[in-house]
Short mmCIF file of C-alpha atoms in Angstrom, two decimals:
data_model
loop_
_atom_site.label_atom_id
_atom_site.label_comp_id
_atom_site.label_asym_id
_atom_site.label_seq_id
_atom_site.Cartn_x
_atom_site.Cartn_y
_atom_site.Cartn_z
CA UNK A 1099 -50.97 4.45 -34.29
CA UNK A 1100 -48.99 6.93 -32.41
CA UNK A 1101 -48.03 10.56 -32.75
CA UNK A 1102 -49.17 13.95 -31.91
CA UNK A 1103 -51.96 14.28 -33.38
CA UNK A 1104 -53.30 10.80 -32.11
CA UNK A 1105 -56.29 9.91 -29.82
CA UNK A 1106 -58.64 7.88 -30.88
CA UNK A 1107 -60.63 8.75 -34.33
CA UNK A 1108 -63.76 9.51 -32.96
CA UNK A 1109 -61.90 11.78 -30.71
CA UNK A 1110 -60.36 13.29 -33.97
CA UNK A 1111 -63.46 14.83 -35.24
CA UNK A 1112 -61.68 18.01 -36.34
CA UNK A 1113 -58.16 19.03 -37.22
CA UNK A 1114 -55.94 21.00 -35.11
CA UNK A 1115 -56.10 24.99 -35.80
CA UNK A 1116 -52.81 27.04 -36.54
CA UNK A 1117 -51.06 29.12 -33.79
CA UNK A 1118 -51.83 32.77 -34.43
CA UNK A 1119 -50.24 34.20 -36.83
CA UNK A 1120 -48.54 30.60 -38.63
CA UNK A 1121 -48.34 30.09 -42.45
CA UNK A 1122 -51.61 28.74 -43.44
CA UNK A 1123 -51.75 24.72 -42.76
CA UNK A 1124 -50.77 22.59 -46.18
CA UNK A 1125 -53.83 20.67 -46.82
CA UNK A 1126 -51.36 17.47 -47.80
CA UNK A 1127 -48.16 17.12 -46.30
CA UNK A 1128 -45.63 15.72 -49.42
CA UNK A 1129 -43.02 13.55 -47.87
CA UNK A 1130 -39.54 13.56 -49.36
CA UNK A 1131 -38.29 9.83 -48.46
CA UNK A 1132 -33.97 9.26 -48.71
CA UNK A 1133 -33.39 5.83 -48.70
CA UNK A 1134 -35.69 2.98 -50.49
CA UNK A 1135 -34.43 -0.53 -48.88
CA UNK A 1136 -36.25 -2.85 -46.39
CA UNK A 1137 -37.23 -0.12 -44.03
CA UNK A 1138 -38.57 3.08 -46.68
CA UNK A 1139 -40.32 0.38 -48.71
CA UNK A 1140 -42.44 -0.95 -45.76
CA UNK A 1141 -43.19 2.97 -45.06
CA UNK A 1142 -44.70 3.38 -48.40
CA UNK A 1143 -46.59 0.68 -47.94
CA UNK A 1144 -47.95 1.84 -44.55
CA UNK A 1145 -48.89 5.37 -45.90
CA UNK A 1146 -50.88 3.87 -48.70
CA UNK A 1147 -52.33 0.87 -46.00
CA UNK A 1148 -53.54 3.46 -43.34
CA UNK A 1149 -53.97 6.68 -45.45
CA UNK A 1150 -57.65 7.01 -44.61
CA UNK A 1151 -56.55 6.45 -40.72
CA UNK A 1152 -53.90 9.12 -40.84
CA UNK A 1153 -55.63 11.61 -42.24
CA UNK A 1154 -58.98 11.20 -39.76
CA UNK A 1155 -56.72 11.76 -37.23
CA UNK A 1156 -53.96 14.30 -38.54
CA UNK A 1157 -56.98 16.27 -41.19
CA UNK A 1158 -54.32 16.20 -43.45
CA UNK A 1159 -53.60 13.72 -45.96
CA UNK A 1160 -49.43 12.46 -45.88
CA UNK A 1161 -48.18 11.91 -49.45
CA UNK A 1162 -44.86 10.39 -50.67
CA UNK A 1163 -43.90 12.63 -53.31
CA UNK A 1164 -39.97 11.07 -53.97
CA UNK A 1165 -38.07 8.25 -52.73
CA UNK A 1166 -34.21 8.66 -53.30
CA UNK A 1167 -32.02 5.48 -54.04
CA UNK A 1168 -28.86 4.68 -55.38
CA UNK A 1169 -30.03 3.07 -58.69
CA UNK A 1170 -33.37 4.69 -59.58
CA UNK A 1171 -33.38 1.98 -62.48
CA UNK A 1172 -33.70 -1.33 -60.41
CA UNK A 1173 -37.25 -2.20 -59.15
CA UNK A 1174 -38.09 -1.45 -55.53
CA UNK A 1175 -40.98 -3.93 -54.74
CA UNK A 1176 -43.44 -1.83 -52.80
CA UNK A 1177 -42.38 1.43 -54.43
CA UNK A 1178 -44.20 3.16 -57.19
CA UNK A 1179 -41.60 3.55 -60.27
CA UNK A 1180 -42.65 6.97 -59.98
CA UNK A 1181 -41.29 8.03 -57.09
CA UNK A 1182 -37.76 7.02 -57.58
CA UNK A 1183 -34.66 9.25 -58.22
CA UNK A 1184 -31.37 9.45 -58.15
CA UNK A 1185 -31.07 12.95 -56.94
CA UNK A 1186 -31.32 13.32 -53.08
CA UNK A 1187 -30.18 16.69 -52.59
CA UNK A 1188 -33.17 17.41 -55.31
CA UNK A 1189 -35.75 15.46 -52.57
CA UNK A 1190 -34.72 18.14 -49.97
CA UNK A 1191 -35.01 21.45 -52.10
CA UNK A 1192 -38.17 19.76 -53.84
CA UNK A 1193 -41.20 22.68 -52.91
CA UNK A 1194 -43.33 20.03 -52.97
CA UNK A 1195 -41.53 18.13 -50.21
CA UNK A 1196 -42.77 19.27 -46.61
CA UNK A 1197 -41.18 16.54 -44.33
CA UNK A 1198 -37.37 14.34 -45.35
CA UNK A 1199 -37.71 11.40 -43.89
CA UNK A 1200 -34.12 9.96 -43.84
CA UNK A 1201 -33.16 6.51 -44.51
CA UNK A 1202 -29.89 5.95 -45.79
CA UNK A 1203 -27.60 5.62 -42.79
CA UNK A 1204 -23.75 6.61 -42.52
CA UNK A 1205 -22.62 10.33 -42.04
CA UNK A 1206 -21.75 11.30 -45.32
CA UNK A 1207 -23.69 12.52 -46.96
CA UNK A 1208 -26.31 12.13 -45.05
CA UNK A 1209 -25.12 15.29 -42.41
CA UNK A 1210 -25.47 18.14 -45.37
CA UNK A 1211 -28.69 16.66 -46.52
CA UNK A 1212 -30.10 17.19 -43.05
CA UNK A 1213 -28.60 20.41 -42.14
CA UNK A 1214 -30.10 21.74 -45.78
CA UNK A 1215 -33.81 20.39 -44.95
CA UNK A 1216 -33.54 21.77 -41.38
CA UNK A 1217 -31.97 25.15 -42.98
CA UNK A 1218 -34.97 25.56 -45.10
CA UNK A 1219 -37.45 24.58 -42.44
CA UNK A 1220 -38.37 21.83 -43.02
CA UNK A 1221 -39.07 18.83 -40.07
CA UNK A 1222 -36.22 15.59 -40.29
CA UNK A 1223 -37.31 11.91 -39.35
CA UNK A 1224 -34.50 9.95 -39.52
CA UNK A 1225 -33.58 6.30 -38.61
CA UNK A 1226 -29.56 6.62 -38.32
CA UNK A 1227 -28.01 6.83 -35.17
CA UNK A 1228 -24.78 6.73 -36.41
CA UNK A 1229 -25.22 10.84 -37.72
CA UNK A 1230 -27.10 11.34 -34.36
CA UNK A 1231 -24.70 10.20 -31.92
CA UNK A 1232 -21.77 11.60 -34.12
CA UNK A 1233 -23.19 15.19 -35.23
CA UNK A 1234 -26.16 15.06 -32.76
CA UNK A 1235 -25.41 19.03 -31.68
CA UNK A 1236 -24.85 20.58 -34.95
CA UNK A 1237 -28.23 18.88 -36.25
CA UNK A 1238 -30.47 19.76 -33.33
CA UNK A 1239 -29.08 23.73 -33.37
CA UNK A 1240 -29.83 23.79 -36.62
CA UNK A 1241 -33.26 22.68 -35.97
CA UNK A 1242 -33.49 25.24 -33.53
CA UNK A 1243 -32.10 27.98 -36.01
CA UNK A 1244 -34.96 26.81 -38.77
CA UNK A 1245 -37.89 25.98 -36.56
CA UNK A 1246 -38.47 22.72 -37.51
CA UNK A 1247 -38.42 18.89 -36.09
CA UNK A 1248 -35.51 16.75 -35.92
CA UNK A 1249 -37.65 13.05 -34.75
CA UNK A 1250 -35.39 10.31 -34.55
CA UNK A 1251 -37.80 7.14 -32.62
CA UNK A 1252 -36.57 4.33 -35.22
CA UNK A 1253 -32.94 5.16 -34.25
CA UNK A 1254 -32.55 3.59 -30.99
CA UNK A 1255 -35.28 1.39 -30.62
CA UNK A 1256 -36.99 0.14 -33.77
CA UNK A 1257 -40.36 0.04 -32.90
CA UNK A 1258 -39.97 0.63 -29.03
CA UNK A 1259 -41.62 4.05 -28.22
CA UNK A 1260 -37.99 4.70 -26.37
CA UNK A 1261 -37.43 8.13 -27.61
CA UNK A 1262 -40.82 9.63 -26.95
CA UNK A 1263 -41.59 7.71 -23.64
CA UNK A 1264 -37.73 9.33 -22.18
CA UNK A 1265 -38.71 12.92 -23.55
CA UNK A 1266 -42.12 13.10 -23.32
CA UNK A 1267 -43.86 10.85 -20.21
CA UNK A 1268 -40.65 10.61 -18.51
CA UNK A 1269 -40.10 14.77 -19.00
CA UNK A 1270 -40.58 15.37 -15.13
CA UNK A 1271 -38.49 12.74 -14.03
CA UNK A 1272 -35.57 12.96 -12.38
CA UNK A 1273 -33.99 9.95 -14.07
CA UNK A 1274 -31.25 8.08 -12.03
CA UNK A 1275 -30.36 5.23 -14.85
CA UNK A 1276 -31.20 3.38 -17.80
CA UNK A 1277 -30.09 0.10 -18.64
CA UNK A 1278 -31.01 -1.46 -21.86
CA UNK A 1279 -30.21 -4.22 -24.60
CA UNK A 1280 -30.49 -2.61 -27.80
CA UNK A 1281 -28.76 -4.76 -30.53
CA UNK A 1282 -31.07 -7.49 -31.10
CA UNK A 1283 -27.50 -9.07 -32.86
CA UNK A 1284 -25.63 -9.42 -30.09
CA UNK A 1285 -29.01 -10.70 -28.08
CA UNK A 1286 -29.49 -13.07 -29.95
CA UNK A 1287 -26.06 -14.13 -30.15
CA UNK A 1288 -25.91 -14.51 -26.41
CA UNK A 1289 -29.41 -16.20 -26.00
CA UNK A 1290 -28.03 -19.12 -28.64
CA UNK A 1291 -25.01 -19.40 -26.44
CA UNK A 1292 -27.06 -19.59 -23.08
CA UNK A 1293 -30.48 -21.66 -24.48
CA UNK A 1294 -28.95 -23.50 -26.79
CA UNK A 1295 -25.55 -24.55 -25.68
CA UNK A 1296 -23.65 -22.71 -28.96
CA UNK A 1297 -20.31 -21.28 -28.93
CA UNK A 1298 -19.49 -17.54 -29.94
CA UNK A 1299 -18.72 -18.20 -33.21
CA UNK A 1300 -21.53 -21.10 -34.18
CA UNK A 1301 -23.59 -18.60 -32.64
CA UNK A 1302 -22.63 -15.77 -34.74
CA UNK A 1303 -22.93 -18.22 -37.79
CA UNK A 1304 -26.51 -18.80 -37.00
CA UNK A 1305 -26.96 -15.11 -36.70
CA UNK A 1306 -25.40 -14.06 -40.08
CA UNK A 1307 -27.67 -17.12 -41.66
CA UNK A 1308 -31.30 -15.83 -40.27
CA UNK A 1309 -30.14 -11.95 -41.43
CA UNK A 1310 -29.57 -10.50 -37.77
CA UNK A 1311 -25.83 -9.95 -38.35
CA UNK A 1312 -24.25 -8.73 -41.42
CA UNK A 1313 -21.05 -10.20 -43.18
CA UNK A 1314 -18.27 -8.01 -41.32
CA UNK A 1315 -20.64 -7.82 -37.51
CA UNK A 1316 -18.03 -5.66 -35.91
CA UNK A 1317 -20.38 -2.41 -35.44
CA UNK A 1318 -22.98 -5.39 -33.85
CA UNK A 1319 -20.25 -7.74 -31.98
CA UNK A 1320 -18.21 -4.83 -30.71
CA UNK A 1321 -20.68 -2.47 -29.40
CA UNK A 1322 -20.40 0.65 -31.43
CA UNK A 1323 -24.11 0.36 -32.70
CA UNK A 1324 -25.21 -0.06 -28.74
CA UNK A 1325 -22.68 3.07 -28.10
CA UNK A 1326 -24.08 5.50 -30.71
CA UNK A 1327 -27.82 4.26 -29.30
CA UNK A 1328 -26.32 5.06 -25.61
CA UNK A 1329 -25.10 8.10 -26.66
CA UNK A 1330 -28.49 9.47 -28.08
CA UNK A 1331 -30.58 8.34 -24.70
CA UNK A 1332 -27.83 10.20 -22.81
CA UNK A 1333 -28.39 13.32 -24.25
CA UNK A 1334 -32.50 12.88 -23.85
CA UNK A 1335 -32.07 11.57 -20.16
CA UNK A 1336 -29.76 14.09 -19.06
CA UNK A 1337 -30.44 16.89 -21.29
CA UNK A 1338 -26.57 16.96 -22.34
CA UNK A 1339 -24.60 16.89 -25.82
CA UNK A 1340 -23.44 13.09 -25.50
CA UNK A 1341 -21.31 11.88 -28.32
CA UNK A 1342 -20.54 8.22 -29.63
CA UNK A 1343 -16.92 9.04 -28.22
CA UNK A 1344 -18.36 9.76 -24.76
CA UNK A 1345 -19.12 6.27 -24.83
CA UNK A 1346 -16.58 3.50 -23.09
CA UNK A 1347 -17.29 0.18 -25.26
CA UNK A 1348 -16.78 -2.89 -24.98
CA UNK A 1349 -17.98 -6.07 -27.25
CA UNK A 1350 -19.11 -9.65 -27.15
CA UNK A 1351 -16.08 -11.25 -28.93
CA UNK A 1352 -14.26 -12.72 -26.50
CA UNK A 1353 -16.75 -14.58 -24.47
CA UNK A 1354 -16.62 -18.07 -23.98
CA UNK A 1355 -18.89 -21.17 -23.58
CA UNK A 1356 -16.96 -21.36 -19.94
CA UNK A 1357 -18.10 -17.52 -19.11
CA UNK A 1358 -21.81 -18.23 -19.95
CA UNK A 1359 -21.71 -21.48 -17.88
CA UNK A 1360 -20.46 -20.39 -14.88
CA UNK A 1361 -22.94 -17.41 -15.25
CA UNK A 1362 -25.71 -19.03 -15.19
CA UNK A 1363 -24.26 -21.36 -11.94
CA UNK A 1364 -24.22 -18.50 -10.30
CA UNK A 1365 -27.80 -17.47 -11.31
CA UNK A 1366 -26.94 -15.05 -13.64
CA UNK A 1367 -27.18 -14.33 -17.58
CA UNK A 1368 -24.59 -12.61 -19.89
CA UNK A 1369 -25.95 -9.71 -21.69
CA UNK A 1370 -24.83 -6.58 -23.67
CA UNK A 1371 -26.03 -3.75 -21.73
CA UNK A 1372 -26.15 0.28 -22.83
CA UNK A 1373 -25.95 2.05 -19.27
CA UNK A 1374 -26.04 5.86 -18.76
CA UNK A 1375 -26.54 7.09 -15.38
CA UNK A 1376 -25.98 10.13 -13.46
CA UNK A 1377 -22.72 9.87 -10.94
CA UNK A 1378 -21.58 12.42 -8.53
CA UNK A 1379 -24.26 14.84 -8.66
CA UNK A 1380 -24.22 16.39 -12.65
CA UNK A 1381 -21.93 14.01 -14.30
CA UNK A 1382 -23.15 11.23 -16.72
CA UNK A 1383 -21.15 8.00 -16.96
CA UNK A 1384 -22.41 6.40 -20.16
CA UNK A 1385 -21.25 2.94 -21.12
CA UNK A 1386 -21.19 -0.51 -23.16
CA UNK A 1387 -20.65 -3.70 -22.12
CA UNK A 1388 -21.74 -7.44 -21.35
CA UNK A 1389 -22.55 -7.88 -17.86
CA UNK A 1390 -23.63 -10.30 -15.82
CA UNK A 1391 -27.66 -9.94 -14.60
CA UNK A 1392 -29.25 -11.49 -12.24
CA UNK A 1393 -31.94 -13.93 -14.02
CA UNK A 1394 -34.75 -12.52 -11.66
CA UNK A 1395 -34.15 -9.11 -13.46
CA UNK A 1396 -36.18 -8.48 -16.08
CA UNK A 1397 -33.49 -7.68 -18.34
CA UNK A 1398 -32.30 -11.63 -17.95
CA UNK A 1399 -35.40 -12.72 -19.78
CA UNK A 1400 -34.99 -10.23 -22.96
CA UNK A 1401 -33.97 -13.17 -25.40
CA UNK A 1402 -33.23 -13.89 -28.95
CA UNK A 1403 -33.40 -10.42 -31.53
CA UNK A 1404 -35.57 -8.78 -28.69
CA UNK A 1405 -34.60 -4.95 -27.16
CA UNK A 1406 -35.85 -4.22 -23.96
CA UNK A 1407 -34.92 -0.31 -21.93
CA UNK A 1408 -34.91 -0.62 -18.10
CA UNK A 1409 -35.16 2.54 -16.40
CA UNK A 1410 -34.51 3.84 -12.61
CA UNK A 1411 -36.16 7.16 -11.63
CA UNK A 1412 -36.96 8.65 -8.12
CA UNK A 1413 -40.66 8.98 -8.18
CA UNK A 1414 -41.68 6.35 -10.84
CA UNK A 1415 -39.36 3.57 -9.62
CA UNK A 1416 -38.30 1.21 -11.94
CA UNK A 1417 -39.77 0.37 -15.45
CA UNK A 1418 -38.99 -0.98 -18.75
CA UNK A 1419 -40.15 -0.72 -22.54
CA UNK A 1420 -39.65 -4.33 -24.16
CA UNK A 1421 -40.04 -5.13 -27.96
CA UNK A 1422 -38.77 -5.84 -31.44
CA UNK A 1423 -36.23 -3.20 -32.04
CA UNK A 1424 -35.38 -4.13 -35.81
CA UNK A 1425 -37.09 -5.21 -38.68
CA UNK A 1426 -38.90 -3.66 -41.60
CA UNK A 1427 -42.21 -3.18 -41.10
CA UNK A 1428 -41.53 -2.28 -36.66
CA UNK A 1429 -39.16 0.34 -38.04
CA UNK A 1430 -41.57 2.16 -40.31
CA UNK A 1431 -44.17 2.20 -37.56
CA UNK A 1432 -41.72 4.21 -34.97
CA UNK A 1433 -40.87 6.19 -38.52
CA UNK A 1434 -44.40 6.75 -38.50
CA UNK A 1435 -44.96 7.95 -35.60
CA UNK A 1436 -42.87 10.34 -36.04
CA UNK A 1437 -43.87 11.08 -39.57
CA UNK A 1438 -47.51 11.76 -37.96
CA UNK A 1439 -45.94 13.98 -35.20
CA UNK A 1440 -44.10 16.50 -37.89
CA UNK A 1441 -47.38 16.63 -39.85
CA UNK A 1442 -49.14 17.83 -36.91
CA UNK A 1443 -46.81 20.09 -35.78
CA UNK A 1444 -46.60 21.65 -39.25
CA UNK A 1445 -50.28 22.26 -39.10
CA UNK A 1446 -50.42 23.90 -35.53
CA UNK A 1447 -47.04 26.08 -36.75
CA UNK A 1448 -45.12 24.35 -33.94
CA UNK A 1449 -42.12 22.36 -33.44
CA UNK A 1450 -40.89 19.67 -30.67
CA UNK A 1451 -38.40 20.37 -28.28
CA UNK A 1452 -35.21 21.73 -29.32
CA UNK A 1453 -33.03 18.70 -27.97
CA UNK A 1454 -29.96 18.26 -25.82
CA UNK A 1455 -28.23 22.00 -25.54
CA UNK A 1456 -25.67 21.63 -22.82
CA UNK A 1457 -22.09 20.28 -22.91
CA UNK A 1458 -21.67 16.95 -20.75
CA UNK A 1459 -19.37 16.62 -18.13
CA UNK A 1460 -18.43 12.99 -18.85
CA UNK A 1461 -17.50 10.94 -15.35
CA UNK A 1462 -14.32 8.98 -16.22
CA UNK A 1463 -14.55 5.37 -16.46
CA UNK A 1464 -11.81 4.36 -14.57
CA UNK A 1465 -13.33 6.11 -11.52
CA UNK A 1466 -16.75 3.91 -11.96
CA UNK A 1467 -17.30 0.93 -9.16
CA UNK A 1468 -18.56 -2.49 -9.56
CA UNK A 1469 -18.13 -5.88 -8.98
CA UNK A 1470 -15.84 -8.64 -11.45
CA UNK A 1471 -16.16 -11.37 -12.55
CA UNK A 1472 -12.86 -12.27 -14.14
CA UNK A 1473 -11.64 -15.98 -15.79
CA UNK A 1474 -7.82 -16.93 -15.56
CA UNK A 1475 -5.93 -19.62 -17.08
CA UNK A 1476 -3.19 -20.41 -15.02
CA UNK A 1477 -0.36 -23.35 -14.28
CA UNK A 1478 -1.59 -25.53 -11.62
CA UNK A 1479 1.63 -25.04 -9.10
CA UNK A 1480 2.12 -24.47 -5.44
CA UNK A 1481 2.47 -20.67 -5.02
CA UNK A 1482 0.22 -19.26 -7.60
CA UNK A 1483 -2.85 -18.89 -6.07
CA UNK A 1484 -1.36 -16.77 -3.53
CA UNK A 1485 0.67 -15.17 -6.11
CA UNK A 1486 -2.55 -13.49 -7.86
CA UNK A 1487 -4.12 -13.14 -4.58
CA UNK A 1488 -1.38 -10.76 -3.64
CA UNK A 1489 -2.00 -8.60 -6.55
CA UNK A 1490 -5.59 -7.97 -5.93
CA UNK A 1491 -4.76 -7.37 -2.56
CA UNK A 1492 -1.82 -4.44 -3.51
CA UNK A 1493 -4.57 -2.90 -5.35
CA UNK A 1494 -6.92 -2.98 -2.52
CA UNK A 1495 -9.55 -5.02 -4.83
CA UNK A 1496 -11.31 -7.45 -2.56
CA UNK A 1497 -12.13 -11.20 -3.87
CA UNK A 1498 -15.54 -12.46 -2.50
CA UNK A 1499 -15.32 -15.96 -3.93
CA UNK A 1500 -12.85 -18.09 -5.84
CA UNK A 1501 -13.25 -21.42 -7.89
CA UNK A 1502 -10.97 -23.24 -9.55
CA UNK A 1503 -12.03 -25.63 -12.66
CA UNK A 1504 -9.16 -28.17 -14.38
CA UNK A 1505 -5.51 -29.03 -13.28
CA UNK A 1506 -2.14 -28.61 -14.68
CA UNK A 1507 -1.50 -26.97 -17.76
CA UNK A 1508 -5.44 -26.82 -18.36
CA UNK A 1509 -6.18 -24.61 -15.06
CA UNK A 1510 -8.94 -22.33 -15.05
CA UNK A 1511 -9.78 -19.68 -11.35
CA UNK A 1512 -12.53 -18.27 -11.66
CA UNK A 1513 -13.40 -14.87 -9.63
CA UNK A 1514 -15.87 -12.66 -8.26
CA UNK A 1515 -14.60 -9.72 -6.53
CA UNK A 1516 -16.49 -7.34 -4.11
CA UNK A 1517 -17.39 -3.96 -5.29
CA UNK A 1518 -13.91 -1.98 -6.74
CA UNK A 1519 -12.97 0.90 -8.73
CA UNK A 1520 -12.30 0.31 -12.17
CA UNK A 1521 -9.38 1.97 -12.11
CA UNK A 1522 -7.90 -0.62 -9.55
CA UNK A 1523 -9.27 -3.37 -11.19
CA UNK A 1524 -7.54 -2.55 -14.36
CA UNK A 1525 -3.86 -1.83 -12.27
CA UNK A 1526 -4.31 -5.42 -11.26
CA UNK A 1527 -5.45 -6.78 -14.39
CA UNK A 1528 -2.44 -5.71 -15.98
CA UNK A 1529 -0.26 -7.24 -13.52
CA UNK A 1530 -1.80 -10.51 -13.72
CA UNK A 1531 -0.78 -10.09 -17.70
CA UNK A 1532 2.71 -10.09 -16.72
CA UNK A 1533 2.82 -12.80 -14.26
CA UNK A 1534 4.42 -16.01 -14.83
CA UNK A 1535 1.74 -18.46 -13.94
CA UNK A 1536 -0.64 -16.83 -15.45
CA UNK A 1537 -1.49 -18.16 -19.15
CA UNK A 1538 -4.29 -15.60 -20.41
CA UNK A 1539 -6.63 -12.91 -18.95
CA UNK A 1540 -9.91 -14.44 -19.73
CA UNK A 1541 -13.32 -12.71 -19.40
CA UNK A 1542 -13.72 -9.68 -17.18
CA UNK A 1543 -17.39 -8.90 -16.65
CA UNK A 1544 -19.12 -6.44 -14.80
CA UNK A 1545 -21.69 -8.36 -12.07
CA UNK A 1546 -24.95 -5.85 -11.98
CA UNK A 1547 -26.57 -6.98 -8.96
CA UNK A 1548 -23.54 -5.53 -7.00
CA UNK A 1549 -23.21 -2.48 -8.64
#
C-alpha cells in the first residue's frame, strides 16, 4: 500500500495531528466515486478488502458514500445497489462527499465536475488523461485557488508509481529525459509482430480479441493516448504547462513485417516511445513515435501489454519504473494510492504541490536531430540509386549504410542515415515522393542509439 500516510502499520501507531489552526480532521473520509465500470468497481472492492489496513495507517476510516453511472438501474457486480446514481453533479455537491474520485474519462463533462469539487475544496483523483493533458492548467489553478489535491497516478501509468516517483523522489533532480512505452496496446501489438512473426493487422486482430484494443484503436494505434500521457510527464519533469497539442505524434499503422525484420537484423526492436527532454537549455521537446532501440536497452525487453518509464538525470543516472500499466484491479491500486494520499492530507489540513505553473517554450520538431531509418520501394534501373543518393546529399543528410532487398518492379533500399535534422530529413523525404523511380515512402523511424 502506498500513499502519504504510509509506513509500515506498526509504524502507524497514531494518526497524523492537524496543522494549527485547520478545520478539525473528519473522523471518516466519504468518497464520492464518478464512474462505476471495470476500474471504480475493483476500487470498491479494495476499500471494503483493506478497510481495516487503511484506516491503521491513515486513523481514518475511507467510505464510498456514491458511485455515479450512466444507468443507475443495471447491476454493477462489485457495487452495493446503494451507492448508485444517476446524478454526478449531485456526488460533487454531496456534504457527505470529502474526496471525487473521477472515473469516467472524456472532457465533457468531466472538466466542470472537477473544477466544481476543486471550487468547493474538495481533493480530485482522477484516472483520465485525456482532461489532464487537454485542460491540465485550468484544473491545477483551480486547485490552487481551493486548497485542495488534484492526484492523477492511474492516468499515465496504471499501476506504475510514475507520477509520484517524477514529483516526489525525483523532486531534486535535474531531469535530462524520459523515455517510456506507455500504451500496453500498441506494445503488445509490436511484441506479436516481433515474437511471433504477425503482421500489423493480424496483430491488431489478436489485440482487439484478448480486450487490449478497442473496436475503432485509433487513440491506441495512432499515439494520441501516449501523447496526452507525454504531455502530463512533461509538465511534472519540467515544471511547465504541456498540452496534448505540444505533442508531435506519430502512430504504429504503417509498419510493416519488412520494418520489424530488418530491425531486429540490425539488433534492434520497434517500439512506441513517449520522449520529453529538455533541448537548448529551457526548452522541452516532447514527442511520440516508434523508434528503433537497441535490444540491449532495457526498453527492448518491455513486451506484450507491459509499460515501462526510462529516465536520464544528472546525478541519479539512468533508471526505469516497469509494470502493468492497465487493467482493473492495477488501476485502482495507483487510484488508491492516491485516494490514501488526499485522506491524509485532509487530516493534516494540507495539500500536495500545486502542479505545473509556467508556460512551456516548446522546441520545434523540425529542429530535433537523429538518425533514420527509412524503407523505399523503388524500380530496379540503372540511375536510381544515385538519383536518391543525390537528394540526401542536397539536403546535407548523410547515409551511413544502404541495403537493397528484391529486383525489378519488387525493389526495396533500405537506409540508415547518420545523425540529421528533422527538418532536412523531411525536405528530402518529400523529394523522394516526387521522384520517378521511386514507388512509395515506406517506414521512416527514428534509430535511438544514435540520437
Amino acid at each position: 500500500m502506498r500513499g502519504g500516510c504510509a509506513g509500515s502499520v506498526s509504524g502507524m501507531d497514531s494518526a497524523p495531528s492537524p496543522a494549527p489552526g485547520a478545520a478539525p480532521a473528519p473522523q471518516r473520509i466519504g468518497v464520492g466515486i464518478l464512474g462505476g465500470g471495470t476500474v471504480g468497481a475493483a476500487l470498491v472492492g479494495l476499500l471494503d478488502e483493506r478497510r481495516a489496513e487503511i484506516t491503521a495507517r491513515c486513523g481514518t476510516e475511507i467510505v464510498p458514500v456514491a458511485v455515479a453511472v450512466r444507468s443507475p438501474d443495471r447491476p454493477r457486480p462489485g457495487v452495493p445497489a446503494g451507492l448508485l446514481t444517476g446524478d454526478a453533479a449531485a456526488v460533487v455537491a454531496d456534504p457527505d462527499v470529502d474526496v471525487v474520485v473521477e472515473l469516467i474519462g472524456g472532457t465533457d463533462p468531466v472538466r466542470q465536475l472537477l473544477l466544481a469539487a476543486l471550487a468547493g475544496g474538495k481533493p480530485v483523483v482522477t484516472a483520465n488523461k485525456e482532461v489532464l493533458a487537454t485542460h491540465g492548467a485550468e484544473l491545477f489553478a483551480a486547485a490552487r485557488a481551493g486548497g485542495a489535491d488534484l492526484l492523477f497516478e492511474a492516468a499515465v501509468g496504471g499501476a506504475i508509481p510514475i507520477v509520484r516517483s517524477l514529483r516526489e523522489s525525483l523532486a531534486g533532480e535535474s531531469v535530462q529525459r524520459i523515455m517510456g512505452i506507455v500504451n500496453g496496446t500498441t506494445n503488445y501489438i509490436l511484441s506479436r509482430m516481433t515474437t511471433g512473426g504477425s503482421g500489423y493487422a493480424d496483430a491488431l486482430a489478436e489485440a482487439q480479441a484478448l480486450g487490449y484494443a478497442e473496436a475503432d484503436p485509433r487513440a491506441d494505434v495512432e499515439g494520441h493516448d501516449a501523447a496526452a500521457k507525454a504531455a502530463i510527464m512533461a509538465g511534472i519533469v519540467f515544471g511547465a504547462e504541456v498540452t496534448a497539442a505540444d505533442v508531435h505524434c506519430e502512430g504504429i499503422s504503417t509498419l510493416s513485417a519488412g520494418d520489424i525484420t530488418f530491425a531486429r537484423r540490425l539488433g534492434h526492436v520497434i517500439k512506441l516511445l513517449a520522449i520529453a527532454e529538455r533541448v537548448d537549455g529551457d526548452a522541452i521537446a516532447v514527442r511520440v513515435h516508434p523508434a528503433m532501440v537497441p535490444e540491449d536497452h532495457p526498453l527492448a525487453s518491455v513486451r506484450d501489454s507491459f509499460n515501462a518509464v526510462f529516465v536520464e538525470g544528472d546525478a541519479c543516472g539512468e533508471l526505469m519504473l516497469y509494470g502493468r500499466g492497465a487493467g482493473g484491479r492495477p488501476t485502482a491500486s495507483a487510484v488508491l494510492g492516491d485516494l490514501i494520499d488526499a485522506a491524509a492530507n485532509l487530516r493534516r489540513g494540507a495539500a500536495t504541490g500545486p502542479g505545473p505553473t509556467a508556460p512551456a517554450r516548446i522546441h520545434p520538431i523540425g529542429e530535433l536531430r537523429a538518425a533514420y531509418y527509412l524503407a523505399l520501394e523503388v524500380i530496379d534501373r540503372p540511375g536510381v540509386l544515385a538519383a536518391v543518393a543525390g537528394l540526401f546529399g542536397r539536403h546535407g543528410v548523410s547515409i551511413r549504410s544502404m541495403e537493397q532487398e528484391g529486383l525489378g518492379d519488387q525493389a526495396r533500399i533500405i537506409f540508415i542515415t547518420h545523425v540529421a535534422c528533422e527538418s532536412d530529413m523531411r525536405a528530402t523525404l518529400e523529394d523522394l515522393r516526387h521522384l520517378e523511380a521511386v514507388r512509395q515512402v515506406g517506414s521512416v523511424l527514428r534509430v535511438i542509439a544514435d540520437e
